[in-house]
Amino acid sequence: MASEDGEVVRNKQVIFRDFVSGFPKETDMEVRESTTKLRLPEGSSGLLVKNLYLSCDPYMRNRMEKLDVPGYVDSFKPGSPITGYGVARVLESGHPNFKKGDLLWGFTGWEEYSIITAPETCFKIEHTDVPLSYYTGLLGMPGMTAYAGFFEVCSPKKGETVFISAASGAVGQLVGQFAKLFGCYVVGSAGSKEKVDLLKNKFRFDDAFNYKEEPDLDAALKRCLPEGIDIYFENVGGKMLDAVLLNMKLHGRIAVCGMISQYNLEQPEGVHNLMNLVLKRIRMEGFLVFDYYHLYPKFLEMVLPQIKEGKIVYVEDTAKGFESAPAALIGLFSGRNVGKQVVAVSHE
């Protein structure tokens, strides 16, 4: 228990060193030990939390550069801890929605203890009969991203054909399963034989291919989806998007969730087949999950029973400890992770 003026404890942190151009490296971050007082500042309406799980997500690459995008998250601050989604336990609360002992998921620091200054952006964890780490993925931001992108942006109809790139990642594996349960024909691409096997055998995709072994992506799509694509869930951009545009059906929909193939390029690749948007009357829409968090209760209502009935499965790749966090984050950009990348930082 913290004393009147707060017990002083060790606080291991993952510090962001400086803005990055090109491919990020582990040395762009460093693990440091500092100390912190286990007490909220006087009159604070924030939360003092102990972090349990940290989430590694592709969008974090964008935050390693100087960003000036209204309505998007801020850049990381050089010399300060990395911030991102995580699961934490409340040690002290100055906010009416949270009390000591509560579990939550939301934006926190890559450190042992954090003060969360905007608790209204966090979600209290009410269901603890599933692994807590799921709140960095399946039941957290990636789960909501898959749900909003597929159901809200793509407006699917039963029997439609769905193609998902980066399909074994934190979001893709869920889009595929939601689409299958909804009654769609689902194909995914991934970057290794192991991941393709996962898509077909564990996530029950109808078909899948390893894009690294396909010299002609257009031919690969025509082989797997000879009738064409109604819905494309876009995670990679670049050459894959160009090939997909040639294979979309009339009135197809493309939900643009991310473009991981472009994040580390000094000069992004151009897209050549955009005229297909006109010829085929395709709707292509970018989206951010923040705009859909009001649907979180509806999402839980759908997905919790599906987890309990074994209809949805989720694959995580768990690194342990702060020392392994930089490598876990950088590994996302070479596809080293298999499934959702999580860092477990406390043994609770």
Coordinates of C-alpha atoms in Angstrom, one line a residue:
M1 CA 0.0 0.0 0.0
A2 CA 1.3 3.5 -0.9
S3 CA 2.2 5.6 2.1
E4 CA 0.8 9.2 2.5
D5 CA 3.3 10.6 0.1
G6 CA 3.5 7.4 -2.0
E7 CA 5.9 4.5 -2.0
V8 CA 8.8 5.0 -4.4
V9 CA 9.3 1.9 -6.6
R10 CA 11.3 0.9 -9.6
N11 CA 9.7 1.7 -13.0
K12 CA 11.1 -0.1 -16.0
Q13 CA 10.3 1.8 -19.2
V14 CA 10.7 1.4 -23.0
I15 CA 11.9 4.8 -24.2
F16 CA 11.4 6.1 -27.8
R17 CA 14.8 7.6 -28.7
D18 CA 14.1 9.7 -31.9
F19 CA 12.0 9.9 -35.0
V20 CA 12.6 7.2 -37.6
S21 CA 12.7 7.2 -41.4
G22 CA 12.8 3.9 -43.3
F23 CA 12.8 0.6 -41.5
P24 CA 12.7 0.9 -37.7
K25 CA 15.3 -0.9 -35.5
E26 CA 15.3 -2.2 -32.0
T27 CA 17.9 0.5 -31.2
D28 CA 15.3 3.2 -31.9
M29 CA 14.0 2.2 -28.4
E30 CA 15.8 1.5 -25.2
V31 CA 14.8 -0.1 -21.9
R32 CA 15.6 2.0 -18.9
E33 CA 14.9 1.8 -15.2
S34 CA 13.7 4.8 -13.4
T35 CA 11.7 5.3 -10.2
T36 CA 8.1 6.5 -9.6
K37 CA 5.9 7.4 -6.7
L38 CA 2.9 5.1 -6.3
R39 CA 0.5 8.0 -5.8
L40 CA -1.7 10.2 -8.0
P41 CA -0.9 13.9 -8.0
E42 CA -3.2 15.9 -5.6
G43 CA -6.6 16.6 -7.2
S44 CA -5.9 14.4 -10.3
S45 CA -8.9 12.8 -12.0
G46 CA -6.6 10.3 -13.6
L47 CA -5.7 6.7 -12.8
L48 CA -2.5 5.1 -11.4
V49 CA -2.2 1.7 -13.0
K50 CA 0.1 -1.3 -13.1
N51 CA 0.5 -2.5 -16.7
L52 CA 0.0 -6.3 -17.3
Y53 CA 0.0 -6.7 -21.1
L54 CA 1.2 -4.3 -23.9
S55 CA -0.1 -4.5 -27.5
C56 CA 2.2 -4.3 -30.6
D57 CA 0.2 -2.9 -33.5
P58 CA 1.2 -1.9 -37.1
Y59 CA -0.2 1.7 -36.7
M60 CA 2.5 2.4 -34.2
R61 CA 5.0 2.6 -37.1
N62 CA 3.3 5.8 -38.2
R63 CA 3.7 7.3 -34.7
M64 CA 7.5 6.9 -35.0
E65 CA 7.5 9.9 -37.5
K66 CA 6.4 13.5 -36.9
L67 CA 2.7 13.4 -37.6
D68 CA 0.4 16.3 -38.2
V69 CA -2.9 14.5 -39.0
P70 CA -6.0 16.0 -37.3
G71 CA -8.2 13.4 -35.7
Y72 CA -5.4 10.8 -35.6
V73 CA -3.1 9.7 -32.6
D74 CA 0.0 11.8 -31.8
S75 CA 3.6 10.9 -32.6
F76 CA 5.7 9.2 -29.9
K77 CA 7.7 11.8 -27.9
P78 CA 11.5 11.3 -28.2
G79 CA 12.9 10.7 -24.8
S80 CA 9.6 9.5 -23.4
P81 CA 8.0 6.0 -23.0
I82 CA 6.3 4.5 -26.0
T83 CA 2.5 4.6 -25.6
G84 CA -0.1 2.2 -26.9
Y85 CA -2.9 -0.1 -26.1
G86 CA -2.6 -2.3 -23.0
V87 CA -4.3 -4.1 -20.2
A88 CA -3.7 -2.7 -16.7
R89 CA -4.9 -3.0 -13.1
V90 CA -6.0 0.2 -11.3
L91 CA -3.9 1.0 -8.1
E92 CA -5.5 4.4 -7.4
S93 CA -8.4 6.2 -9.0
G94 CA -9.3 9.9 -9.2
H95 CA -12.1 9.1 -11.7
P96 CA -15.7 8.1 -10.8
N97 CA -15.8 5.3 -13.4
F98 CA -12.9 3.3 -11.9
K99 CA -12.0 2.1 -8.5
K100 CA -8.9 0.4 -7.0
G101 CA -8.5 -3.2 -8.3
D102 CA -10.5 -2.7 -11.5
L103 CA -9.0 -4.1 -14.7
L104 CA -9.1 -2.0 -17.9
W105 CA -7.9 -1.8 -21.4
G106 CA -6.9 1.4 -23.3
F107 CA -4.0 3.7 -24.0
T108 CA -1.2 3.4 -21.5
G109 CA 2.6 3.7 -21.3
W110 CA 5.2 1.0 -22.1
E111 CA 6.4 0.9 -18.4
E112 CA 5.6 -0.9 -15.2
Y113 CA 3.4 1.8 -13.8
S114 CA 1.6 4.6 -15.6
I115 CA -0.6 7.5 -14.8
I116 CA -3.5 7.6 -17.3
T117 CA -4.7 11.2 -17.6
A118 CA -7.7 10.4 -19.9
P119 CA -9.5 7.5 -18.2
E120 CA -12.7 8.2 -20.2
T121 CA -10.8 6.7 -23.2
C122 CA -10.4 3.4 -21.3
F123 CA -12.7 0.4 -21.1
K124 CA -13.4 -1.4 -17.8
I125 CA -12.9 -5.1 -18.2
E126 CA -16.1 -6.8 -17.0
H127 CA -15.6 -10.3 -18.4
T128 CA -12.6 -12.1 -16.8
D129 CA -13.5 -15.6 -17.9
V130 CA -11.4 -15.2 -21.0
P131 CA -7.6 -14.6 -21.1
L132 CA -6.8 -11.0 -20.1
S133 CA -4.4 -10.7 -23.0
Y134 CA -7.5 -11.0 -25.3
Y135 CA -8.2 -7.3 -24.4
T136 CA -5.1 -6.3 -26.5
G137 CA -6.6 -8.2 -29.5
L138 CA -9.8 -10.1 -29.9
L139 CA -11.7 -8.1 -27.3
G140 CA -9.8 -4.9 -27.7
M141 CA -8.9 -2.5 -30.5
P142 CA -8.1 -5.1 -33.2
G143 CA -11.4 -6.9 -32.5
M144 CA -13.3 -3.7 -32.8
T145 CA -11.4 -2.8 -36.0
A146 CA -12.4 -6.2 -37.6
Y147 CA -16.0 -5.8 -36.5
A148 CA -16.4 -2.2 -37.6
G149 CA -14.5 -2.6 -40.8
F150 CA -16.4 -5.7 -41.9
F151 CA -19.9 -5.0 -40.7
E152 CA -20.1 -1.2 -40.8
V153 CA -17.8 -0.2 -43.6
C154 CA -18.3 -3.2 -46.0
S155 CA -22.0 -3.9 -45.4
P156 CA -21.7 -7.6 -46.3
K157 CA -24.4 -9.8 -47.7
K158 CA -24.6 -13.6 -47.2
G159 CA -22.9 -15.5 -50.0
E160 CA -20.5 -12.8 -51.0
T161 CA -16.8 -13.4 -51.7
V162 CA -14.3 -11.8 -49.3
F163 CA -10.6 -11.4 -49.7
I164 CA -8.3 -10.3 -46.8
S165 CA -4.6 -9.4 -47.0
A166 CA -2.3 -9.9 -43.9
A167 CA -5.0 -12.4 -43.0
S168 CA -3.3 -14.1 -40.1
G169 CA -2.6 -10.9 -38.2
A170 CA -4.5 -9.5 -35.2
V171 CA -7.3 -8.0 -37.3
G172 CA -7.3 -10.3 -40.4
Q173 CA -7.8 -13.5 -38.6
L174 CA -11.0 -12.1 -37.1
V175 CA -12.4 -10.5 -40.2
G176 CA -12.1 -13.9 -41.9
Q177 CA -13.9 -15.7 -39.1
F178 CA -16.6 -13.1 -38.8
A179 CA -17.1 -13.4 -42.6
K180 CA -17.3 -17.2 -42.5
L181 CA -19.8 -17.1 -39.6
F182 CA -21.9 -14.6 -41.6
G183 CA -22.0 -17.0 -44.6
C184 CA -19.4 -15.6 -47.0
Y185 CA -16.7 -17.3 -49.1
V186 CA -13.4 -16.2 -47.6
V187 CA -9.9 -16.2 -49.0
G188 CA -6.8 -14.7 -47.3
S189 CA -3.1 -14.0 -48.1
A190 CA -0.2 -14.3 -45.7
G191 CA 3.6 -14.5 -45.8
S192 CA 4.5 -18.0 -44.9
K193 CA 3.4 -21.7 -45.2
E194 CA 2.8 -21.8 -41.5
K195 CA 0.4 -18.8 -41.7
V196 CA -1.4 -20.2 -44.7
D197 CA -2.0 -23.5 -42.9
L198 CA -3.4 -21.5 -39.9
L199 CA -5.8 -19.7 -42.2
K200 CA -7.1 -22.9 -43.8
N201 CA -7.1 -25.2 -40.8
K202 CA -7.5 -23.1 -37.7
F203 CA -9.5 -20.1 -38.9
R204 CA -11.5 -22.1 -41.5
F205 CA -10.9 -19.9 -44.5
D206 CA -12.1 -21.5 -47.7
D207 CA -8.7 -20.8 -49.4
A208 CA -5.4 -19.0 -48.8
F209 CA -2.1 -18.3 -50.5
N210 CA 1.4 -17.3 -49.6
Y211 CA 2.0 -14.0 -51.5
K212 CA 5.8 -14.4 -51.3
E213 CA 5.5 -17.5 -53.5
E214 CA 3.2 -15.9 -56.1
P215 CA 5.1 -14.2 -59.0
D216 CA 1.7 -13.0 -60.3
L217 CA -0.8 -11.8 -57.7
D218 CA -3.5 -11.2 -60.3
A219 CA -3.2 -14.8 -61.3
A220 CA -3.3 -16.0 -57.7
L221 CA -6.5 -14.0 -57.1
K222 CA -8.1 -15.4 -60.3
R223 CA -7.2 -18.9 -59.2
C224 CA -8.7 -18.5 -55.7
L225 CA -11.6 -16.2 -56.6
P226 CA -12.5 -17.0 -60.2
E227 CA -15.8 -15.1 -59.9
G228 CA -14.1 -12.0 -58.5
I229 CA -14.2 -10.2 -55.1
D230 CA -17.2 -8.5 -53.5
I231 CA -15.3 -7.3 -50.4
Y232 CA -11.6 -6.6 -49.9
F233 CA -10.4 -6.0 -46.4
E234 CA -7.2 -4.0 -47.1
N235 CA -4.2 -4.3 -44.7
V236 CA -1.2 -4.1 -47.0
G237 CA -1.6 -1.7 -50.0
G238 CA 1.0 -1.6 -52.8
K239 CA 1.1 -4.4 -55.4
M240 CA -1.7 -6.4 -53.6
L241 CA -4.1 -3.5 -53.9
D242 CA -3.3 -3.1 -57.6
A243 CA -4.0 -6.8 -58.2
V244 CA -7.2 -6.7 -56.2
L245 CA -8.6 -3.7 -58.2
L246 CA -8.4 -5.9 -61.3
N247 CA -10.5 -8.6 -59.6
M248 CA -13.2 -6.6 -57.8
K249 CA -16.8 -7.3 -58.9
L250 CA -19.3 -4.6 -59.8
H251 CA -20.4 -2.6 -56.7
G252 CA -17.6 -4.2 -54.7
R253 CA -16.5 -2.6 -51.4
I254 CA -12.9 -2.1 -50.1
A255 CA -12.4 -1.2 -46.4
V256 CA -8.9 0.3 -46.0
C257 CA -7.7 -0.6 -42.6
G258 CA -4.0 -0.2 -43.1
M259 CA -1.1 -0.5 -45.6
I260 CA 1.7 -2.2 -43.9
S261 CA 3.7 -2.8 -47.1
Q262 CA 4.1 1.0 -47.4
Y263 CA 5.0 2.1 -43.8
N264 CA 8.7 1.7 -44.0
L265 CA 9.2 3.0 -47.6
E266 CA 10.9 6.4 -48.1
Q267 CA 8.8 6.7 -51.2
P268 CA 5.4 5.0 -51.1
E269 CA 4.5 2.9 -54.2
G270 CA 1.9 4.3 -56.6
V271 CA -1.4 2.4 -57.4
H272 CA -2.1 2.0 -61.1
N273 CA -5.5 0.4 -61.4
L274 CA -7.7 3.0 -59.7
M275 CA -9.8 3.5 -62.8
N276 CA -11.5 0.2 -61.8
L277 CA -13.2 2.2 -59.0
V278 CA -15.1 4.1 -61.7
L279 CA -15.7 1.2 -64.2
K280 CA -16.9 -1.2 -61.5
R281 CA -18.6 1.4 -59.2
I282 CA -16.5 0.3 -56.3
R283 CA -16.7 2.0 -52.9
M284 CA -13.3 2.3 -51.2
E285 CA -13.3 3.8 -47.7
G286 CA -10.6 4.3 -45.1
F287 CA -11.6 4.1 -41.5
L288 CA -10.3 4.4 -38.0
V289 CA -11.6 2.3 -35.1
F290 CA -11.9 5.4 -32.8
D291 CA -15.0 6.4 -34.7
Y292 CA -16.8 3.1 -33.8
Y293 CA -16.0 2.6 -30.1
H294 CA -19.6 3.5 -29.3
L295 CA -20.5 0.0 -30.8
Y296 CA -18.2 -1.8 -28.3
P297 CA -21.1 -3.2 -26.2
K298 CA -22.9 -4.5 -29.3
F299 CA -19.6 -6.1 -30.4
L300 CA -19.1 -7.9 -27.1
E301 CA -22.7 -9.1 -27.2
M302 CA -21.9 -10.8 -30.6
V303 CA -18.4 -12.1 -29.9
L304 CA -18.4 -13.3 -26.3
P305 CA -20.9 -16.1 -27.0
Q306 CA -19.0 -17.0 -30.2
I307 CA -15.8 -17.4 -28.1
K308 CA -17.5 -19.5 -25.4
E309 CA -19.1 -21.8 -28.1
G310 CA -15.7 -22.2 -29.8
K311 CA -16.9 -20.6 -33.0
I312 CA -14.2 -17.9 -32.8
V313 CA -10.5 -18.9 -32.2
Y314 CA -7.7 -16.5 -31.6
V315 CA -3.9 -17.0 -32.1
E316 CA -1.5 -14.8 -30.0
D317 CA 2.3 -14.5 -30.2
T318 CA 3.4 -13.6 -26.7
A319 CA 6.8 -12.0 -25.9
K320 CA 7.7 -11.8 -22.2
G321 CA 9.2 -8.8 -20.4
F322 CA 10.1 -5.2 -21.3
E323 CA 13.5 -6.3 -22.7
S324 CA 11.7 -8.2 -25.4
A325 CA 9.2 -5.4 -26.3
P326 CA 11.3 -3.5 -28.9
A327 CA 12.0 -6.7 -30.9
A328 CA 8.4 -7.7 -30.7
L329 CA 7.2 -4.4 -32.1
I330 CA 9.9 -4.3 -34.9
G331 CA 9.1 -8.0 -35.8
L332 CA 5.6 -6.9 -37.0
F333 CA 7.2 -5.3 -40.0
S334 CA 9.0 -8.4 -41.2
G335 CA 6.1 -10.7 -40.4
R336 CA 8.0 -12.5 -37.7
N337 CA 4.9 -12.7 -35.5
V338 CA 2.3 -15.5 -35.9
G339 CA -1.0 -14.0 -34.9
K340 CA -1.6 -11.1 -32.5
Q341 CA 1.7 -9.8 -31.0
V342 CA 1.4 -9.2 -27.2
V343 CA 4.0 -8.4 -24.6
A344 CA 3.3 -9.8 -21.1
V345 CA 5.0 -7.5 -18.6
S346 CA 3.6 -8.6 -15.3
H347 CA 3.0 -12.1 -13.9
E348 CA -0.3 -11.3 -12.3

